[in-house]
Amino acid sequence: MSYPHSHKTVFVLDHSPQLSEPSSQPVDFDIFNKTRGPGIIPLAPVMKTLWTCNVEAAVEYCRIVYDLFPTQKLVRFITSDTKATLLNSWAQDEQSVNQLMLRFATIGQPNVRQNQKNCSIMHGLGQAVEILCQPTTKQHEIRTSFTEEASTVLNRGRIICMTLINSDAHIRMLEDCVLDTLIEHNKLTASSDNLIPIHHCELELIHVVPYGEKSAVTSSPRRELSPLLASETHVTQSGRYVAIRLVELVQKHFGLFSTTVTGIPMKEEQNASSSANYDVELLHSAEAHGELLKSDKEGMIVPSKEGLNTQTVALKWCTPKSNTIELQNCTGAHRITPVDVYSRPSSCLTNFLLSGRAVMLEQPRKSGKIMSHMLASHGGEIYIHILNTARSILEDPPSISEGCGGRVTDYRITDFGEFMKENRLAPGRTQPRDSTLPIDKSKSQLERMTRLWPMVIGDTIIFNMLSHLDPLPSLIVKEHLDNDEVLECKKAIYHVVGMESRNEPLPVPALGTRGKGPKREEQYRQMWAELDSFIRGHISSSSQHQKVLECLLECRRPAEDGSKGKKQTDRGSIKEEKMEIGETDLAVKELERYQRLTEREKHDLNKAEKSSPDSPPAKKFKGKSDLISKPSAGPQSLLTLWTNRIRATHAMRHQEFAGRLQSSGSKAELYPHMNEENGGDPASGAANTGMNINKNIKKQT
Amino acid sequence: MPCVILLDVSLSMSRPVLECESYQRRNLAIHGINVLLDHLAATNKLEFVSLVVFSSLWERLVPFTRDYDSIKTALNNVEDYDKTCIEPALAGAASVIVDEWGSAVPSQVILITDGNTGLGPSSLKHSLQTIGQRSGGEDRFSLPFTFPCKLHIVTISGSQDPELQTSLNMFQRLIDINGQGGQLFVPEGSLSLKSVQQMFRELSEKYFSPLLRVLRCGNLHCNVNVFPAPTDYDRPHDFQHVYKELFREIAICGFLDISDVASPPFISRHLVLPTSSTREKPEELKVDSEKGEAKEDDEDDTVDGRTPAFTVLLHGSLKVEGMVALAQIGEGWYGMLYSWADSKKKSNLMLAVFEPGVDSIPWLGELNHLAPMSSFKQSPYGEEDNKTPFPVRPPDRRSYSQNCVVWIKQAGLQADIQKILRHARKLPEKQLQFYKELNRVRRAALSFGFMELLDALSAMLDRECTLLPGTAHPDAALQLSHASNALRSETARDYAQNVVPLTTNFSSGD
């Protein structure tokens, strides 16, 4: 744990009248009159004050910090004249350049009417120590966490003070002021829960003299004044030199390094047909050049081209060839920001990258080309990606086809592709009432969707006939099913029942089977078994899922205890009974009717289906199989076929006696409802068809 | 992970072993290395090994290779040299690794020596004594390694050697200075072929065994060998010491498009190879078919090859669809699986391990907050799959993607002034832009306390007004003098209050 000083930075800016002195570096702003003919006298250059230059430099320091480290690197500002004024807090939403610009506008330039004698930078320095004792959100988080780090968190910070210094004695005085306040505040914090003692502080004193003037004090290197405080003094001229010095300091304070992208082709503003090459210098974490900084063998580290007193790595621009998206072998990505964000080449480069293109950067080496970095933007932030240039230990890997399962050719690649698409992720939020993390929801969704997921085509029938089963497979894997969805599932099952009754071929994979393969009857048996286990895998999800399985079992029951022939007969007779309605339609109608029942009735009905002979769906098959009284197994005889045909023809001509339809044997019981329901509607006994009975049930509700 | 075998070939290594006179220590060392190489050949054929020998100098006898036989051959031809100098040898091993792999690949160094640590200024004792006086740079002590590397020290020495205990302390200190793991190995009991063999077997099994994991996607799963073996994460961060252990399972959480993950940074990459589900079977098979082993191997291969493996299915679909699978590998620790092809177009399933933590890839948002798309009312990918919910945008914009003002260089200010002038000359058409730019410059001047600029601007607008050609729209002059006056007024000093266009008879027609 490094507990870096850079976590907390406090700028103390001298806001006393002496700062309204001019910086002595004139700014020519009226220079665009050449083309407007002679006779125009340019307006006199304006002069920034020392204050303006200091604010510009400090804001630039912050711009770089906030661009590269949007969180956890916090900067606060204090201005000091007759009193100290705080411009922002440690809160994340007050950490932005826009916020600062607003606050600086409120504070305005130094008030020349104030008496310099009443002003002191000490106010600001004292305040700076005080706010360093205030914990940041991150520090608070760790201190209140129940980890071992909670008690060991070190509070380190840095004070950057921009002021005018008269003498070396003045420096000592400022240092002593900070040190005394530090010791004093550390004592105070001992008795406070909200404040934390400062374990170490770095003080950077920056003495700014107007441009071209000599300074009475000289820069002094870092000295450890006490175990609590280290101090360093910088002397710089005002104007743009103070900004340059602060950019150098920000690099040192935050462990930054610079990359210069060389040879960027850009169209000329005046002459769009020609293009010239530009260089743009970028700042980023020094980690982006970790490898190179350890050993610069080819002399790629050169002095900065932006006039900074620092070094940079020159990398060559490679014009992107196409927009092909591929995964790069990327071992790190760090945010970047241009050194000179306001220049045209910089904004050309950043706009190009923000538009979504990625640029490879090449190390200019004597031996061959090496792409060592890539610039790309993600969500409006530009990153430098480090590409691995060393030999990979994964070279010459075995091909996937050489390993286990590599020779199998009928994987359901496309189906799994669809599966992956359905299981894509998207950024979500945890619902306040929901303690499950979204990612865990995703995992449980994967679990549900893979309860039966055959990997190869040859292992499955149902997943090769999805067009027939739709939408059951996609519905049943859901966590919850509503009534409509249950209905859809049942429809799908009835559809397949219909297929079977019409003896339609199943799309059984031909793979691995020589000759004819299993008989159709066997195929259907396998298919039903697979569908059964598929649905069964989900019955634990909800009672609605259970209903789908019940429906399947219902349809399967006759097939289980009867032969195919018998089944066909049954279905045939139903069809003829309801000539005008298709089988599926009938099923749907029954279902709809079932849906309309109350829970209680459904329950009764279900129970009745199992026990009582007069419940319509179950008795239908049973009753008739006895009525027809044909052998319960084996192929159909010619006689049976003939009888069935005759019977069917007859059935068309008259309506079957309801009592017989419902009876379990050849004897039909009359008025069964009389016994069942005391004082029930006697008409129900005389009901003609199953449908009528149902109507009666409805009436009773 | 690549491994350097750093073998001591000083004269002392050719001392005969007391217990069995026919062997020298060197023979035992070579025997031990062969045990390690055989172990690798049987279980981890992808491991790279290099052989470096040292005495007062060091030499790389075999560069990194997977051809373990070439190392065995080289070992047979090793000659005797002068004395043991351990410090330069470690530096040599380090440079062999860095030259080949760079400084990011985790590696291992096995230093094989007798207990003799040398004499005088080149001795290990002297090196350790002077460690505090080094100045860094060239003079730096070769430990700790500047790249992730375990250091194992294997002593070919009987426990009754008088100076052994002193040497062992020094060796342990070396491992501690490196501080990246590794172990000191001493043969148990007397020095013999058997004890050395046992020692190397222990080393092989502990540090050179393949890492077996289960790759899981819901109920689909597959046993896999992850190569090179990923290691637990153990590094200090700014505010916490982060220690993360790998789970026994690589659990797929969901899928993402390659264009959405957009080359995320990772700390390591690993091949995910399916392992035979019939690992235990070969033993049984051997009983049945004693006739030809080669044939049996073939059969075994085909059985494995024809049993469907989830990795192959996953790889195929990831490749075809251009997607990656996000997988959890530890507590709050994620990685991604994708199809990776080398230069020879041989592709395989790869696991890239991200930095631990849920915010390791900023543009994917918090990884544990990624939800299945079914949990959204409207598909985040659009009804026709023409949208993407990525990248996740940060709450505030960076300086280069917003209209910030930097006037440190003169050119910046000049460009802004020119923009105002350009619009001023095209009044009243460019009225909107003129006032927008004017206010932008005004606000920046207020923030920087640059009041001199406001006066200068006002003067400039006055002059522009006088320079207007006779053909100019009358509104232009009105607006220019209005703006000029506004800049001089008190309200111009209010950051929140914009200078607004003058309402004229002409502007009502717009």
Short mmCIF file of N, CA and C in Angstrom, two decimals, chain A residues 177-264:
data_model
loop_
_atom_site.label_atom_id
_atom_site.label_comp_id
_atom_site.label_asym_id
_atom_site.label_seq_id
_atom_site.Cartn_x
_atom_site.Cartn_y
_atom_site.Cartn_z
N CYS A 177 5.69 27.68 9.68
CA CYS A 177 4.25 27.88 9.85
C CYS A 177 3.50 26.59 9.56
N VAL A 178 3.85 25.95 8.43
CA VAL A 178 3.17 24.71 8.05
C VAL A 178 3.45 23.61 9.07
N LEU A 179 4.72 23.50 9.46
CA LEU A 179 5.10 22.43 10.39
C LEU A 179 4.41 22.59 11.74
N ASP A 180 4.38 23.82 12.25
CA ASP A 180 3.73 24.05 13.53
C ASP A 180 2.23 23.73 13.47
N THR A 181 1.61 24.21 12.40
CA THR A 181 0.18 23.93 12.25
C THR A 181 -0.07 22.43 12.16
N LEU A 182 0.84 21.77 11.45
CA LEU A 182 0.72 20.32 11.29
C LEU A 182 0.70 19.62 12.66
N ILE A 183 1.70 19.95 13.46
CA ILE A 183 1.83 19.29 14.77
C ILE A 183 0.61 19.60 15.63
N GLU A 184 0.23 20.86 15.58
CA GLU A 184 -0.93 21.29 16.36
C GLU A 184 -2.20 20.54 15.95
N HIS A 185 -2.41 20.47 14.62
CA HIS A 185 -3.63 19.81 14.14
C HIS A 185 -3.60 18.31 14.40
N ASN A 186 -2.42 17.72 14.30
CA ASN A 186 -2.34 16.29 14.60
C ASN A 186 -2.75 16.01 16.04
N LYS A 187 -2.44 16.96 16.93
CA LYS A 187 -2.86 16.80 18.32
C LYS A 187 -4.39 16.89 18.41
N LEU A 188 -4.92 17.87 17.68
CA LEU A 188 -6.37 18.07 17.70
C LEU A 188 -7.11 16.85 17.17
N THR A 189 -6.59 16.27 16.11
CA THR A 189 -7.30 15.16 15.46
C THR A 189 -7.40 13.96 16.38
N ALA A 190 -6.46 13.87 17.35
CA ALA A 190 -6.48 12.72 18.24
C ALA A 190 -7.79 12.62 18.99
N SER A 191 -8.40 13.77 19.24
CA SER A 191 -9.64 13.75 20.01
C SER A 191 -10.87 13.85 19.11
N SER A 192 -10.67 13.67 17.80
CA SER A 192 -11.79 13.81 16.88
C SER A 192 -12.03 12.52 16.12
N ASP A 193 -13.28 12.25 15.88
CA ASP A 193 -13.62 11.06 15.09
C ASP A 193 -13.62 11.37 13.61
N ASN A 194 -13.88 12.64 13.29
CA ASN A 194 -14.07 13.00 11.89
C ASN A 194 -12.77 13.37 11.18
N LEU A 195 -11.75 13.67 11.97
CA LEU A 195 -10.51 14.11 11.36
C LEU A 195 -9.44 13.04 11.51
N ILE A 196 -8.49 13.05 10.56
CA ILE A 196 -7.39 12.10 10.69
C ILE A 196 -6.07 12.86 10.71
N PRO A 197 -5.12 12.38 11.50
CA PRO A 197 -3.82 13.05 11.54
C PRO A 197 -3.09 12.91 10.20
N ILE A 198 -2.26 13.89 9.91
CA ILE A 198 -1.47 13.84 8.68
C ILE A 198 -0.19 13.07 8.98
N HIS A 199 0.06 12.03 8.20
CA HIS A 199 1.25 11.22 8.46
C HIS A 199 2.46 11.77 7.73
N HIS A 200 2.21 12.38 6.57
CA HIS A 200 3.30 13.04 5.89
C HIS A 200 2.73 14.03 4.89
N CYS A 201 3.45 15.15 4.75
CA CYS A 201 2.98 16.18 3.84
C CYS A 201 4.17 16.72 3.04
N GLU A 202 3.91 16.97 1.78
CA GLU A 202 4.94 17.58 0.94
C GLU A 202 4.52 19.02 0.66
N LEU A 203 5.45 19.93 0.89
CA LEU A 203 5.16 21.34 0.64
C LEU A 203 5.97 21.80 -0.56
N GLU A 204 5.27 22.29 -1.59
CA GLU A 204 5.95 22.81 -2.77
C GLU A 204 5.71 24.32 -2.79
N LEU A 205 6.75 25.10 -2.55
CA LEU A 205 6.61 26.55 -2.61
C LEU A 205 7.02 27.02 -4.00
N ILE A 206 6.13 27.78 -4.64
CA ILE A 206 6.46 28.26 -5.98
C ILE A 206 6.50 29.79 -5.94
N HIS A 207 7.66 30.30 -6.14
CA HIS A 207 7.86 31.75 -6.14
C HIS A 207 7.86 32.23 -7.58
N VAL A 208 6.94 33.12 -7.91
CA VAL A 208 6.81 33.57 -9.30
C VAL A 208 7.26 35.02 -9.42
N VAL A 209 8.21 35.29 -10.31
CA VAL A 209 8.63 36.68 -10.54
C VAL A 209 8.13 37.11 -11.92
N PRO A 210 7.88 38.40 -12.11
CA PRO A 210 7.46 38.85 -13.45
C PRO A 210 8.49 38.47 -14.50
N TYR A 211 8.01 38.32 -15.73
CA TYR A 211 8.84 37.86 -16.83
C TYR A 211 10.07 38.75 -16.97
N GLY A 212 11.25 38.14 -17.07
CA GLY A 212 12.48 38.88 -17.32
C GLY A 212 13.16 39.41 -16.06
N GLU A 213 12.53 39.23 -14.90
CA GLU A 213 13.16 39.74 -13.68
C GLU A 213 13.97 38.66 -12.99
N LYS A 214 14.95 39.13 -12.22
CA LYS A 214 15.77 38.20 -11.44
C LYS A 214 15.14 38.01 -10.07
N SER A 215 15.32 36.83 -9.51
CA SER A 215 14.72 36.55 -8.21
C SER A 215 15.74 36.65 -7.10
N ALA A 216 15.28 37.12 -5.95
CA ALA A 216 16.18 37.23 -4.80
C ALA A 216 16.44 35.86 -4.18
N VAL A 217 15.46 34.97 -4.30
CA VAL A 217 15.66 33.63 -3.74
C VAL A 217 15.92 32.65 -4.87
N THR A 218 16.54 31.54 -4.54
CA THR A 218 16.82 30.52 -5.57
C THR A 218 16.07 29.25 -5.22
N SER A 219 15.89 28.42 -6.25
CA SER A 219 15.23 27.14 -6.03
C SER A 219 16.08 26.31 -5.07
N SER A 220 15.41 25.56 -4.21
CA SER A 220 16.17 24.65 -3.36
C SER A 220 15.56 23.27 -3.44
N PRO A 221 16.41 22.25 -3.45
CA PRO A 221 15.88 20.88 -3.61
C PRO A 221 15.11 20.43 -2.37
N ARG A 222 14.49 19.32 -2.51
CA ARG A 222 13.64 18.78 -1.44
C ARG A 222 14.43 18.50 -0.18
N ARG A 223 13.90 18.96 0.94
CA ARG A 223 14.52 18.67 2.24
C ARG A 223 13.46 18.10 3.17
N GLU A 224 13.85 17.09 3.94
CA GLU A 224 12.94 16.55 4.95
C GLU A 224 13.07 17.41 6.20
N LEU A 225 12.08 18.22 6.49
CA LEU A 225 12.16 19.11 7.65
C LEU A 225 11.87 18.37 8.94
N SER A 226 11.05 17.35 8.83
CA SER A 226 10.70 16.55 10.01
C SER A 226 10.11 15.27 9.45
N PRO A 227 9.87 14.29 10.29
CA PRO A 227 9.23 13.07 9.76
C PRO A 227 7.86 13.35 9.17
N LEU A 228 7.34 14.53 9.43
CA LEU A 228 6.00 14.85 8.95
C LEU A 228 6.01 15.67 7.67
N LEU A 229 7.09 16.39 7.44
CA LEU A 229 7.03 17.40 6.39
C LEU A 229 8.31 17.43 5.55
N ALA A 230 8.11 17.47 4.23
CA ALA A 230 9.23 17.69 3.31
C ALA A 230 8.92 18.95 2.53
N SER A 231 9.94 19.71 2.20
CA SER A 231 9.68 20.97 1.51
C SER A 231 10.62 21.16 0.33
N GLU A 232 10.13 21.80 -0.69
CA GLU A 232 10.92 22.08 -1.88
C GLU A 232 10.51 23.46 -2.38
N THR A 233 11.46 24.25 -2.84
CA THR A 233 11.14 25.58 -3.34
C THR A 233 11.48 25.68 -4.82
N HIS A 234 10.54 26.21 -5.60
CA HIS A 234 10.76 26.41 -7.02
C HIS A 234 10.66 27.90 -7.31
N VAL A 235 11.57 28.38 -8.14
CA VAL A 235 11.48 29.77 -8.56
C VAL A 235 11.26 29.78 -10.06
N THR A 236 10.27 30.54 -10.50
CA THR A 236 10.01 30.56 -11.93
C THR A 236 9.54 31.94 -12.35
N GLN A 237 9.75 32.26 -13.62
CA GLN A 237 9.23 33.50 -14.16
C GLN A 237 7.74 33.31 -14.45
N SER A 238 7.04 34.40 -14.47
CA SER A 238 5.62 34.31 -14.76
C SER A 238 5.40 34.13 -16.27
N GLY A 239 4.19 34.44 -16.74
CA GLY A 239 3.89 34.20 -18.15
C GLY A 239 3.71 32.72 -18.37
N ARG A 240 4.13 32.23 -19.52
CA ARG A 240 3.90 30.81 -19.77
C ARG A 240 4.90 29.92 -19.03
N TYR A 241 5.95 30.55 -18.43
CA TYR A 241 6.96 29.71 -17.76
C TYR A 241 6.42 29.07 -16.50
N VAL A 242 5.53 29.76 -15.83
CA VAL A 242 4.97 29.17 -14.61
C VAL A 242 4.10 27.96 -14.98
N ALA A 243 3.42 28.04 -16.12
CA ALA A 243 2.61 26.90 -16.57
C ALA A 243 3.50 25.72 -16.93
N ILE A 244 4.61 26.02 -17.60
CA ILE A 244 5.54 24.95 -17.97
C ILE A 244 6.06 24.26 -16.71
N ARG A 245 6.38 25.09 -15.70
CA ARG A 245 6.91 24.50 -14.49
C ARG A 245 5.86 23.61 -13.82
N LEU A 246 4.63 24.03 -13.83
CA LEU A 246 3.60 23.21 -13.19
C LEU A 246 3.33 21.93 -13.97
N VAL A 247 3.46 21.97 -15.30
CA VAL A 247 3.29 20.74 -16.07
C VAL A 247 4.42 19.77 -15.75
N GLU A 248 5.62 20.31 -15.56
CA GLU A 248 6.74 19.44 -15.14
C GLU A 248 6.45 18.84 -13.78
N LEU A 249 5.90 19.67 -12.88
CA LEU A 249 5.61 19.17 -11.53
C LEU A 249 4.51 18.12 -11.55
N VAL A 250 3.49 18.33 -12.37
CA VAL A 250 2.39 17.35 -12.38
C VAL A 250 2.91 16.01 -12.87
N GLN A 251 3.88 16.05 -13.77
CA GLN A 251 4.46 14.79 -14.24
C GLN A 251 5.18 14.09 -13.10
N LYS A 252 5.91 14.88 -12.31
CA LYS A 252 6.65 14.30 -11.19
C LYS A 252 5.69 13.81 -10.11
N HIS A 253 4.71 14.62 -9.78
CA HIS A 253 3.81 14.28 -8.68
C HIS A 253 2.96 13.06 -8.97
N PHE A 254 2.56 12.88 -10.22
CA PHE A 254 1.62 11.81 -10.54
C PHE A 254 2.25 10.67 -11.33
N GLY A 255 3.57 10.68 -11.41
CA GLY A 255 4.25 9.58 -12.11
C GLY A 255 3.82 9.49 -13.56
N LEU A 256 3.90 10.62 -14.26
CA LEU A 256 3.47 10.64 -15.66
C LEU A 256 4.69 10.55 -16.58
N PHE A 257 4.42 10.18 -17.79
CA PHE A 257 5.44 10.27 -18.82
C PHE A 257 4.76 10.74 -20.10
N SER A 258 5.58 11.11 -21.05
CA SER A 258 5.01 11.69 -22.25
C SER A 258 5.35 10.87 -23.49
N THR A 259 4.43 10.87 -24.43
CA THR A 259 4.63 10.23 -25.73
C THR A 259 4.39 11.28 -26.79
N THR A 260 5.28 11.37 -27.76
CA THR A 260 5.02 12.27 -28.88
C THR A 260 4.69 11.44 -30.09
N VAL A 261 3.47 11.64 -30.59
CA VAL A 261 3.07 10.94 -31.81
C VAL A 261 3.62 11.74 -32.98
N THR A 262 4.47 11.13 -33.76
CA THR A 262 5.14 11.89 -34.83
C THR A 262 4.55 11.54 -36.18
N GLY A 263 4.65 12.52 -37.09
CA GLY A 263 4.25 12.30 -38.48
C GLY A 263 2.76 12.09 -38.67
N ILE A 264 1.94 12.87 -37.98
CA ILE A 264 0.49 12.77 -38.19
C ILE A 264 0.13 13.60 -39.42
#
